[in-house]
mmCIF file of C-alpha atoms in Angstrom:
data_model
loop_
_atom_site.group_PDB
_atom_site.id
_atom_site.type_symbol
_atom_site.label_atom_id
_atom_site.label_comp_id
_atom_site.label_asym_id
_atom_site.label_seq_id
_atom_site.Cartn_x
_atom_site.Cartn_y
_atom_site.Cartn_z
ATOM 1 C CA MET R 1 84.025 -10.645 3.512
ATOM 2 C CA LYS R 2 81.985 -7.291 2.804
ATOM 3 C CA PHE R 3 81.380 -8.794 -0.467
ATOM 4 C CA TRP R 4 79.337 -12.001 0.582
ATOM 5 C CA LYS R 5 77.734 -9.561 3.444
ATOM 6 C CA TYR R 6 76.073 -7.589 0.541
ATOM 7 C CA LEU R 7 75.123 -10.747 -1.519
ATOM 8 C CA SER R 8 73.410 -12.207 1.592
ATOM 9 C CA VAL R 9 71.252 -8.984 2.082
ATOM 10 C CA PHE R 10 70.519 -8.582 -1.684
ATOM 11 C CA VAL R 11 68.714 -12.495 -1.567
ATOM 12 C CA LEU R 12 67.100 -11.893 1.414
ATOM 13 C CA PHE R 13 65.625 -9.068 -0.616
ATOM 14 C CA ALA R 14 64.672 -10.465 -3.629
ATOM 15 C CA GLY R 15 63.258 -13.115 -2.213
ATOM 16 C CA SER R 16 61.032 -11.174 0.129
ATOM 17 C CA ALA R 17 59.855 -9.142 -3.340
ATOM 18 C CA ALA R 18 59.115 -12.772 -4.942
ATOM 19 C CA LEU R 19 56.836 -13.603 -2.005
ATOM 20 C CA SER R 20 54.959 -10.073 -1.903
ATOM 21 C CA GLY R 21 54.930 -10.345 -6.027
ATOM 22 C CA CYS R 22 53.003 -13.707 -5.601
ATOM 23 C CA GLY R 23 50.791 -12.802 -2.840
ATOM 24 C CA THR R 24 49.715 -9.662 -4.919
ATOM 25 C CA SER R 25 48.988 -11.726 -8.408
ATOM 26 C CA GLU R 26 46.952 -14.088 -6.084
ATOM 27 C CA ALA R 27 44.509 -11.748 -4.886
ATOM 28 C CA SER R 28 44.221 -9.440 -8.108
ATOM 29 C CA SER R 29 43.233 -12.813 -9.455
ATOM 30 C CA ALA R 30 40.514 -13.356 -6.776
ATOM 31 C CA ASP R 31 39.454 -9.704 -7.642
ATOM 32 C CA ALA R 32 39.092 -10.240 -11.167
ATOM 33 C CA LYS R 33 37.018 -13.264 -10.695
ATOM 34 C CA ALA R 34 34.537 -11.658 -8.329
ATOM 35 C CA GLU R 35 34.601 -8.579 -10.717
ATOM 36 C CA SER R 36 33.971 -11.194 -13.419
ATOM 37 C CA ALA R 37 30.843 -12.273 -12.074
ATOM 38 C CA VAL R 38 29.061 -8.940 -11.474
ATOM 39 C CA GLN R 39 29.520 -8.215 -14.504
ATOM 40 C CA ALA R 40 28.189 -10.965 -15.659
ATOM 41 C CA SER R 41 25.066 -10.314 -14.082
ATOM 42 C CA ILE R 42 22.236 -8.307 -15.708
ATOM 43 C CA PRO R 43 20.359 -5.259 -14.309
ATOM 44 C CA VAL R 44 16.480 -6.121 -14.785
ATOM 45 C CA GLY R 45 13.356 -4.554 -13.951
ATOM 46 C CA VAL R 46 11.066 -6.673 -12.139
ATOM 47 C CA ILE R 47 7.923 -6.676 -10.705
ATOM 48 C CA ARG R 48 5.675 -9.252 -8.613
ATOM 49 C CA VAL R 49 2.973 -11.188 -10.048
ATOM 50 C CA GLN R 50 -0.898 -9.304 -9.118
ATOM 51 C CA ARG R 51 -4.020 -11.172 -8.359
ATOM 52 C CA GLY R 52 -7.245 -8.899 -9.440
ATOM 53 C CA ASP R 53 -9.995 -8.774 -11.145
ATOM 54 C CA ILE R 54 -10.120 -8.107 -15.214
ATOM 55 C CA TYR R 55 -12.475 -6.977 -17.347
ATOM 56 C CA ALA R 56 -12.335 -7.902 -21.342
ATOM 57 C CA ARG R 57 -13.650 -4.655 -22.833
ATOM 58 C CA HIS R 58 -14.820 -3.942 -26.605
ATOM 59 C CA THR R 59 -13.031 -0.807 -27.461
ATOM 60 C CA GLY R 60 -13.966 1.817 -30.063
ATOM 61 C CA THR R 61 -14.114 5.674 -31.256
ATOM 62 C CA SER R 62 -17.189 7.753 -31.703
ATOM 63 C CA VAL R 63 -18.335 11.109 -31.825
ATOM 64 C CA LEU R 64 -20.853 12.503 -29.159
ATOM 65 C CA GLU R 65 -24.406 13.251 -30.506
ATOM 66 C CA ALA R 66 -27.634 15.390 -29.143
ATOM 67 C CA ASP R 67 -30.299 12.676 -28.592
ATOM 68 C CA PHE R 68 -32.200 15.534 -28.821
ATOM 69 C CA GLU R 69 -31.680 18.348 -32.182
ATOM 70 C CA ALA R 70 -33.705 20.655 -34.210
ATOM 71 C CA PRO R 71 -33.246 23.079 -36.825
ATOM 72 C CA VAL R 72 -35.454 26.322 -36.666
ATOM 73 C CA VAL R 73 -36.477 27.401 -39.823
ATOM 74 C CA ALA R 74 -38.504 30.003 -41.388
ATOM 75 C CA LYS R 75 -42.557 28.696 -41.742
ATOM 76 C CA VAL R 76 -43.319 32.322 -43.924
ATOM 77 C CA LYS R 77 -40.634 34.054 -45.728
ATOM 78 C CA GLY R 78 -40.030 37.637 -44.688
ATOM 79 C CA ASP R 79 -37.377 40.280 -43.455
ATOM 80 C CA LEU R 80 -35.482 39.308 -40.288
ATOM 81 C CA VAL R 81 -35.855 42.425 -37.622
ATOM 82 C CA GLU R 82 -34.833 41.181 -35.059
ATOM 83 C CA ILE R 83 -32.617 38.442 -32.778
ATOM 84 C CA LEU R 84 -33.243 37.531 -29.768
ATOM 85 C CA VAL R 85 -30.780 34.770 -28.751
ATOM 86 C CA GLU R 86 -26.843 34.236 -29.247
ATOM 87 C CA GLU R 87 -25.028 30.622 -29.685
ATOM 88 C CA GLY R 88 -24.507 28.969 -26.117
ATOM 89 C CA ASP R 89 -28.053 30.482 -24.881
ATOM 90 C CA ARG R 90 -30.388 28.368 -22.996
ATOM 91 C CA VAL R 91 -34.094 28.402 -24.044
ATOM 92 C CA LYS R 92 -37.462 27.141 -23.488
ATOM 93 C CA ALA R 93 -39.872 24.984 -25.908
ATOM 94 C CA GLY R 94 -41.962 27.908 -27.587
ATOM 95 C CA GLN R 95 -39.358 30.798 -26.329
ATOM 96 C CA VAL R 96 -39.264 33.445 -29.279
ATOM 97 C CA LEU R 97 -36.070 33.830 -30.959
ATOM 98 C CA ALA R 98 -36.184 36.215 -33.493
ATOM 99 C CA ARG R 99 -38.985 38.312 -35.168
ATOM 100 C CA LEU R 100 -39.489 38.968 -39.061
ATOM 101 C CA ASP R 101 -41.333 41.828 -40.691
ATOM 102 C CA GLY R 102 -45.244 41.141 -40.536
ATOM 103 C CA GLU R 103 -46.773 44.313 -41.452
ATOM 104 C CA ARG R 104 -48.119 42.652 -44.835
ATOM 105 C CA LEU R 105 -48.879 39.500 -43.255
ATOM 106 C CA LYS R 106 -50.822 41.540 -40.600
ATOM 107 C CA LEU R 107 -52.851 43.344 -43.020
ATOM 108 C CA ALA R 108 -53.827 40.377 -44.739
ATOM 109 C CA MET R 109 -55.170 38.609 -41.242
ATOM 110 C CA GLU R 110 -57.082 41.565 -40.892
ATOM 111 C CA ARG R 111 -58.702 41.770 -43.998
ATOM 112 C CA ALA R 112 -59.416 38.115 -43.479
ATOM 113 C CA GLY R 113 -61.111 38.241 -40.439
ATOM 114 C CA ALA R 114 -63.129 41.473 -41.896
ATOM 115 C CA GLU R 115 -64.310 39.221 -44.837
ATOM 116 C CA TYR R 116 -65.211 36.108 -42.543
ATOM 117 C CA GLN R 117 -66.888 38.552 -40.246
ATOM 118 C CA ARG R 118 -69.141 40.174 -43.105
ATOM 119 C CA ALA R 119 -70.213 36.308 -44.368
ATOM 120 C CA ARG R 120 -71.014 35.092 -40.848
ATOM 121 C CA LYS R 121 -73.638 37.870 -40.389
ATOM 122 C CA GLU R 122 -74.981 37.453 -43.883
ATOM 123 C CA TYR R 123 -75.365 33.829 -42.797
ATOM 124 C CA ALA R 124 -77.041 34.502 -39.129
ATOM 125 C CA ARG R 125 -79.477 37.242 -40.766
ATOM 126 C CA ASN R 126 -80.319 34.523 -43.875
ATOM 127 C CA GLN R 127 -81.043 32.194 -40.955
ATOM 128 C CA ASN R 128 -84.073 33.988 -39.685
ATOM 129 C CA LEU R 129 -85.120 34.458 -42.952
ATOM 130 C CA LEU R 130 -85.137 30.779 -43.858
ATOM 131 C CA GLU R 131 -87.286 30.051 -40.725
ATOM 132 C CA LEU R 132 -89.893 32.343 -42.507
ATOM 133 C CA ASP R 133 -89.384 30.814 -45.624
ATOM 134 C CA LEU R 134 -87.903 33.890 -47.121
ATOM 135 C CA VAL R 135 -84.994 32.164 -48.572
ATOM 136 C CA ALA R 136 -84.191 29.032 -50.375
ATOM 137 C CA PRO R 137 -82.475 26.079 -48.370
ATOM 138 C CA GLY R 138 -79.875 25.678 -51.405
ATOM 139 C CA THR R 139 -78.629 29.607 -51.294
ATOM 140 C CA PHE R 140 -78.642 29.385 -47.232
ATOM 141 C CA GLU R 141 -76.171 26.230 -47.772
ATOM 142 C CA ASN R 142 -74.117 28.045 -50.083
ATOM 143 C CA LEU R 143 -74.134 31.070 -47.323
ATOM 144 C CA ARG R 144 -72.463 28.707 -44.539
ATOM 145 C CA PHE R 145 -70.301 27.094 -47.029
ATOM 146 C CA GLU R 146 -68.766 30.548 -47.728
ATOM 147 C CA ALA R 147 -68.581 31.480 -44.036
ATOM 148 C CA GLU R 148 -66.703 28.202 -43.503
ATOM 149 C CA ALA R 149 -64.455 28.732 -46.298
ATOM 150 C CA LEU R 150 -63.844 32.352 -45.183
ATOM 151 C CA LYS R 151 -63.218 31.419 -41.554
ATOM 152 C CA ALA R 152 -60.574 28.602 -42.413
ATOM 153 C CA ALA R 153 -58.909 31.764 -44.528
ATOM 154 C CA TYR R 154 -58.697 33.796 -41.274
ATOM 155 C CA GLU R 155 -57.278 31.140 -39.381
ATOM 156 C CA ILE R 156 -54.560 30.299 -41.824
ATOM 157 C CA ALA R 157 -53.694 34.111 -42.091
ATOM 158 C CA ARG R 158 -53.805 34.272 -38.542
ATOM 159 C CA LEU R 159 -51.694 31.576 -37.957
ATOM 160 C CA ASN R 160 -48.923 33.198 -40.896
ATOM 161 C CA TYR R 161 -48.735 36.171 -38.886
ATOM 162 C CA GLY R 162 -48.244 34.162 -35.650
ATOM 163 C CA TYR R 163 -45.225 32.732 -37.697
ATOM 164 C CA THR R 164 -43.325 36.039 -37.578
ATOM 165 C CA ARG R 165 -42.348 35.618 -34.327
ATOM 166 C CA ILE R 166 -39.989 32.528 -34.490
ATOM 167 C CA LYS R 167 -40.074 30.047 -31.558
ATOM 168 C CA ALA R 168 -37.912 27.290 -30.214
ATOM 169 C CA PRO R 169 -39.671 23.819 -31.230
ATOM 170 C CA ILE R 170 -37.802 22.255 -28.171
ATOM 171 C CA ALA R 171 -35.739 23.252 -25.066
ATOM 172 C CA GLY R 172 -31.917 23.288 -25.221
ATOM 173 C CA VAL R 173 -29.065 25.436 -26.209
ATOM 174 C CA ILE R 174 -28.479 27.056 -29.281
ATOM 175 C CA ALA R 175 -25.690 25.396 -30.808
ATOM 176 C CA GLU R 176 -25.587 27.515 -34.357
ATOM 177 C CA ARG R 177 -27.038 31.134 -35.286
ATOM 178 C CA LEU R 178 -27.121 30.871 -39.468
ATOM 179 C CA VAL R 179 -28.964 34.377 -40.319
ATOM 180 C CA LYS R 180 -28.215 37.868 -39.588
ATOM 181 C CA THR R 181 -30.498 41.057 -39.149
ATOM 182 C CA GLY R 182 -31.914 42.148 -42.152
ATOM 183 C CA ASN R 183 -31.792 38.940 -43.947
ATOM 184 C CA HIS R 184 -34.545 37.910 -46.235
ATOM 185 C CA LEU R 185 -36.043 34.879 -45.285
ATOM 186 C CA GLN R 186 -37.311 32.044 -47.535
ATOM 187 C CA VAL R 187 -39.988 29.393 -46.331
ATOM 188 C CA ASN R 188 -38.029 26.467 -44.479
ATOM 189 C CA GLN R 189 -35.238 28.475 -44.772
ATOM 190 C CA ARG R 190 -32.761 27.375 -41.444
ATOM 191 C CA LEU R 191 -32.398 30.340 -38.582
ATOM 192 C CA PHE R 192 -30.705 28.142 -35.638
ATOM 193 C CA VAL R 193 -30.226 24.896 -34.551
ATOM 194 C CA ILE R 194 -30.815 23.774 -31.203
ATOM 195 C CA THR R 195 -28.935 20.861 -28.976
ATOM 196 C CA ASP R 196 -30.010 19.387 -25.678
ATOM 197 C CA PRO R 197 -26.338 18.717 -24.289
ATOM 198 C CA SER R 198 -28.370 16.950 -21.045
ATOM 199 C CA GLN R 199 -29.251 14.056 -23.380
ATOM 200 C CA LEU R 200 -25.783 13.040 -25.230
ATOM 201 C CA MET R 201 -25.750 9.372 -27.589
ATOM 202 C CA LEU R 202 -23.224 7.904 -29.240
ATOM 203 C CA GLU R 203 -23.329 4.689 -31.884
ATOM 204 C CA LEU R 204 -20.651 2.354 -31.697
ATOM 205 C CA TYR R 205 -19.838 0.144 -35.055
ATOM 206 C CA VAL R 206 -19.379 -3.703 -33.921
ATOM 207 C CA PRO R 207 -17.751 -6.824 -35.970
ATOM 208 C CA GLN R 208 -20.674 -8.882 -36.482
ATOM 209 C CA GLN R 209 -18.700 -12.001 -34.779
ATOM 210 C CA ASN R 210 -19.191 -9.705 -31.334
ATOM 211 C CA MET R 211 -22.728 -9.624 -31.238
ATOM 212 C CA GLY R 212 -23.211 -12.260 -28.651
ATOM 213 C CA ARG R 213 -20.939 -10.318 -26.586
ATOM 214 C CA PHE R 214 -23.476 -7.090 -26.031
ATOM 215 C CA SER R 215 -26.651 -6.179 -24.391
ATOM 216 C CA VAL R 216 -29.466 -3.832 -23.324
ATOM 217 C CA GLY R 217 -28.049 -2.074 -20.410
ATOM 218 C CA GLN R 218 -24.319 -3.045 -20.382
ATOM 219 C CA THR R 219 -22.247 -0.287 -18.957
ATOM 220 C CA ALA R 220 -19.317 1.603 -21.015
ATOM 221 C CA ASP R 221 -16.210 3.979 -19.712
ATOM 222 C CA ILE R 222 -16.211 7.084 -22.242
ATOM 223 C CA ARG R 223 -13.220 9.368 -22.442
ATOM 224 C CA ALA R 224 -12.929 12.712 -24.347
ATOM 225 C CA ASP R 225 -10.053 13.281 -26.416
ATOM 226 C CA ALA R 226 -10.802 17.237 -24.798
ATOM 227 C CA LEU R 227 -11.313 16.027 -21.463
ATOM 228 C CA PRO R 228 -8.487 13.332 -21.179
ATOM 229 C CA ALA R 229 -8.507 13.236 -17.355
ATOM 230 C CA GLU R 230 -12.215 12.612 -16.953
ATOM 231 C CA VAL R 231 -13.569 9.120 -17.353
ATOM 232 C CA PHE R 232 -17.806 8.982 -17.728
ATOM 233 C CA GLU R 233 -20.199 6.258 -17.905
ATOM 234 C CA ALA R 234 -22.187 5.197 -20.601
ATOM 235 C CA THR R 235 -25.095 2.294 -21.404
ATOM 236 C CA ILE R 236 -26.231 0.302 -23.742
ATOM 237 C CA GLU R 237 -29.302 1.400 -24.670
ATOM 238 C CA ARG R 238 -30.661 -0.203 -28.224
ATOM 239 C CA ILE R 239 -28.658 -3.060 -30.628
ATOM 240 C CA SER R 240 -29.807 -2.769 -34.153
ATOM 241 C CA PRO R 241 -30.524 -6.274 -35.367
ATOM 242 C CA ARG R 242 -29.393 -5.644 -38.654
ATOM 243 C CA ILE R 243 -25.763 -6.283 -40.366
ATOM 244 C CA ASP R 244 -24.310 -4.158 -42.769
ATOM 245 C CA GLN R 245 -23.658 -5.939 -45.682
ATOM 246 C CA LYS R 246 -20.924 -3.562 -46.583
ATOM 247 C CA THR R 247 -19.445 -3.407 -43.665
ATOM 248 C CA GLY R 248 -20.230 -6.351 -41.642
ATOM 249 C CA THR R 249 -21.115 -4.721 -38.457
ATOM 250 C CA PHE R 250 -24.040 -3.839 -36.194
ATOM 251 C CA ARG R 251 -24.942 -0.629 -34.755
ATOM 252 C CA VAL R 252 -24.601 -0.198 -30.910
ATOM 253 C CA THR R 253 -26.322 2.969 -29.018
ATOM 254 C CA LEU R 254 -24.917 4.280 -26.342
ATOM 255 C CA ARG R 255 -26.311 6.826 -23.791
ATOM 256 C CA ILE R 256 -23.865 8.917 -21.683
ATOM 257 C CA LEU R 257 -24.606 9.742 -18.532
ATOM 258 C CA ASP R 258 -22.661 13.317 -18.028
ATOM 259 C CA HIS R 259 -24.036 15.312 -14.621
ATOM 260 C CA SER R 260 -21.323 17.425 -14.930
ATOM 261 C CA GLY R 261 -22.110 18.632 -18.103
ATOM 262 C CA THR R 262 -18.974 19.243 -19.666
ATOM 263 C CA LEU R 263 -19.623 17.056 -22.869
ATOM 264 C CA ARG R 264 -20.432 18.290 -25.929
ATOM 265 C CA PRO R 265 -22.024 17.516 -29.130
ATOM 266 C CA GLY R 266 -19.435 16.621 -31.726
ATOM 267 C CA MET R 267 -16.473 15.612 -28.917
ATOM 268 C CA PHE R 268 -14.513 12.623 -30.362
ATOM 269 C CA ALA R 269 -14.449 9.870 -27.887
ATOM 270 C CA ARG R 270 -13.219 6.566 -26.728
ATOM 271 C CA VAL R 271 -15.609 4.011 -25.484
ATOM 272 C CA ALA R 272 -14.665 0.582 -23.962
ATOM 273 C CA VAL R 273 -17.756 -1.610 -23.332
ATOM 274 C CA VAL R 274 -17.062 -4.408 -20.742
ATOM 275 C CA TYR R 275 -18.450 -7.674 -21.936
ATOM 276 C CA ASP R 276 -16.976 -10.149 -19.325
ATOM 277 C CA VAL R 277 -14.893 -9.853 -15.955
ATOM 278 C CA HIS R 278 -12.719 -12.866 -14.342
ATOM 279 C CA ASN R 279 -12.543 -12.478 -10.707
ATOM 280 C CA ASP R 280 -9.386 -13.308 -8.792
ATOM 281 C CA ALA R 281 -7.222 -13.553 -11.838
ATOM 282 C CA VAL R 282 -3.345 -13.972 -11.774
ATOM 283 C CA MET R 283 -2.069 -10.771 -13.499
ATOM 284 C CA VAL R 284 1.055 -9.244 -14.873
ATOM 285 C CA PRO R 285 1.974 -6.410 -17.248
ATOM 286 C CA VAL R 286 1.683 -6.350 -20.599
ATOM 287 C CA GLU R 287 4.991 -5.421 -21.309
ATOM 288 C CA ALA R 288 6.146 -8.814 -19.079
ATOM 289 C CA ILE R 289 4.988 -11.019 -22.375
ATOM 290 C CA LEU R 290 7.161 -12.117 -25.130
ATOM 291 C CA ASP R 291 5.088 -12.886 -28.297
ATOM 292 C CA GLU R 292 6.780 -15.180 -30.200
ATOM 293 C CA ASP R 293 5.892 -16.901 -33.303
ATOM 294 C CA ILE R 294 4.159 -20.308 -32.051
ATOM 295 C CA GLU R 295 3.728 -19.131 -28.394
ATOM 296 C CA LYS R 296 4.105 -16.893 -25.347
ATOM 297 C CA SER R 297 6.751 -16.708 -22.531
ATOM 298 C CA LEU R 298 7.875 -14.610 -19.568
ATOM 299 C CA TYR R 299 11.271 -14.848 -17.246
ATOM 300 C CA VAL R 300 10.658 -15.402 -13.654
ATOM 301 C CA ILE R 301 13.256 -14.900 -11.069
ATOM 302 C CA GLU R 302 14.590 -17.763 -9.255
ATOM 303 C CA ASP R 303 17.621 -17.148 -6.494
ATOM 304 C CA GLY R 304 19.187 -14.581 -8.636
ATOM 305 C CA VAL R 305 18.732 -16.488 -12.170
ATOM 306 C CA ALA R 306 16.458 -15.847 -14.716
ATOM 307 C CA ARG R 307 13.830 -19.005 -15.754
ATOM 308 C CA ARG R 308 11.951 -18.628 -18.850
ATOM 309 C CA ARG R 309 8.499 -19.940 -18.885
ATOM 310 C CA ILE R 310 6.148 -20.792 -21.364
ATOM 311 C CA ILE R 311 2.486 -19.369 -20.728
ATOM 312 C CA GLU R 312 -0.941 -19.118 -21.717
ATOM 313 C CA THR R 313 -2.678 -15.823 -21.321
ATOM 314 C CA GLY R 314 -6.526 -15.048 -21.486
ATOM 315 C CA ILE R 315 -7.894 -11.679 -21.105
ATOM 316 C CA THR R 316 -5.990 -8.358 -22.095
ATOM 317 C CA ASP R 317 -7.348 -5.261 -19.919
ATOM 318 C CA ARG R 318 -5.615 -2.173 -21.038
ATOM 319 C CA ASP R 319 -2.086 -2.833 -20.069
ATOM 320 C CA MET R 320 -2.306 -5.849 -17.589
ATOM 321 C CA VAL R 321 -2.827 -9.749 -19.130
ATOM 322 C CA GLU R 322 -4.626 -12.325 -17.388
ATOM 323 C CA ILE R 323 -2.294 -15.601 -16.789
ATOM 324 C CA LEU R 324 -3.910 -18.874 -17.182
ATOM 325 C CA GLU R 325 -1.048 -21.012 -17.012
ATOM 326 C CA GLY R 326 2.835 -20.641 -16.095
ATOM 327 C CA VAL R 327 3.078 -18.443 -13.582
ATOM 328 C CA SER R 328 1.322 -17.941 -9.932
ATOM 329 C CA ASP R 329 0.652 -14.981 -7.918
ATOM 330 C CA SER R 330 3.957 -15.704 -5.706
ATOM 331 C CA ASP R 331 6.325 -14.935 -8.539
ATOM 332 C CA THR R 332 8.181 -12.255 -9.868
ATOM 333 C CA VAL R 333 8.540 -11.791 -13.377
ATOM 334 C CA VAL R 334 10.996 -9.266 -15.508
ATOM 335 C CA VAL R 335 9.352 -6.793 -17.255
ATOM 336 C CA VAL R 336 12.473 -4.544 -18.244
ATOM 337 C CA GLY R 337 15.469 -6.020 -19.882
ATOM 338 C CA GLN R 338 13.926 -9.261 -20.709
ATOM 339 C CA GLY R 339 14.991 -9.082 -24.438
ATOM 340 C CA GLY R 340 18.819 -10.195 -23.416
ATOM 341 C CA LEU R 341 18.144 -12.724 -21.264
ATOM 342 C CA ARG R 342 18.269 -16.350 -21.776
ATOM 343 C CA ASP R 343 17.018 -19.390 -19.355
ATOM 344 C CA GLY R 344 19.397 -19.170 -16.837
ATOM 345 C CA THR R 345 21.088 -15.488 -16.751
ATOM 346 C CA LEU R 346 22.316 -14.272 -13.529
ATOM 347 C CA VAL R 347 20.332 -11.058 -13.206
ATOM 348 C CA THR R 348 20.523 -8.081 -10.698
ATOM 349 C CA GLU R 349 16.986 -7.274 -9.492
ATOM 350 C CA HIS R 350 15.452 -3.369 -9.848
ATOM 351 C CA ALA R 351 12.090 -2.580 -9.104
ATOM 352 C CA GLY R 352 10.553 -2.352 -12.731
#
């Protein structure tokens, strides 16, 4: 009797355990399916399609040059006895920059002056004699020619003595000092280089097929590597009509507007010339585009699913691309993670 009692208890317990195990298995199966669905969804970075103005730019590199630059040279030879300016000093046109030992040239000037004064007085005395017919006209003419020649010799000597005071030919900044006190200078030897940093230019060499895109007065953005956080404005001042046969390029000269005075000649600069603009254009970031062999595409998100769209692109401006066909400004496109997508892939969206 006790046996049957214990057996019935065991059967009830076993049945309860079986039912409990069946419920647990079904719940585990549902959880696994949900987890599998979550795992099948690929996380991607997305961004909304934008509208705005997009600019077509020709980009290039160049070196800044001063529009006004002049070497300062010695016009007479002599020993350099005094330097009055240093590199970085701002000077005016005609300002004395250095002095040469001028004693020898001063004496030569005084001698030439004395000879001219003697000849001038002799000429004046004989002019009175000519009026009294006491001197031949030919002799008088020779005296006049001699006085004029000595006057010219005196002016040259005076000019040479003045050249011992070396002056600035233009206003600007001393960019280079090439001599030291005590140097013996020869004629045409360079002492300084003066530049005007307020008048900066650069030359851009452009492929000939782009000649129709440029015109005088167009604006450009200038970025100097030495000042990466600043953008300067420039305008096209002249365009060479000649094509270089070796390079197939033509020269475009731009004038830079630097109101701050921070740019310097010799700086390496990056140039972007705007030659076209599309207003109210549909745009996406460059990284959204998949550039394949024969077509370009991107992925658009529709109800949590990635859909591949074939697109036609227009202007590329730095990090943005104009989309002519394929998307609208209401679409959201994938910018991160699209390399692992296929049309119809489930995705989890994150702000790109």
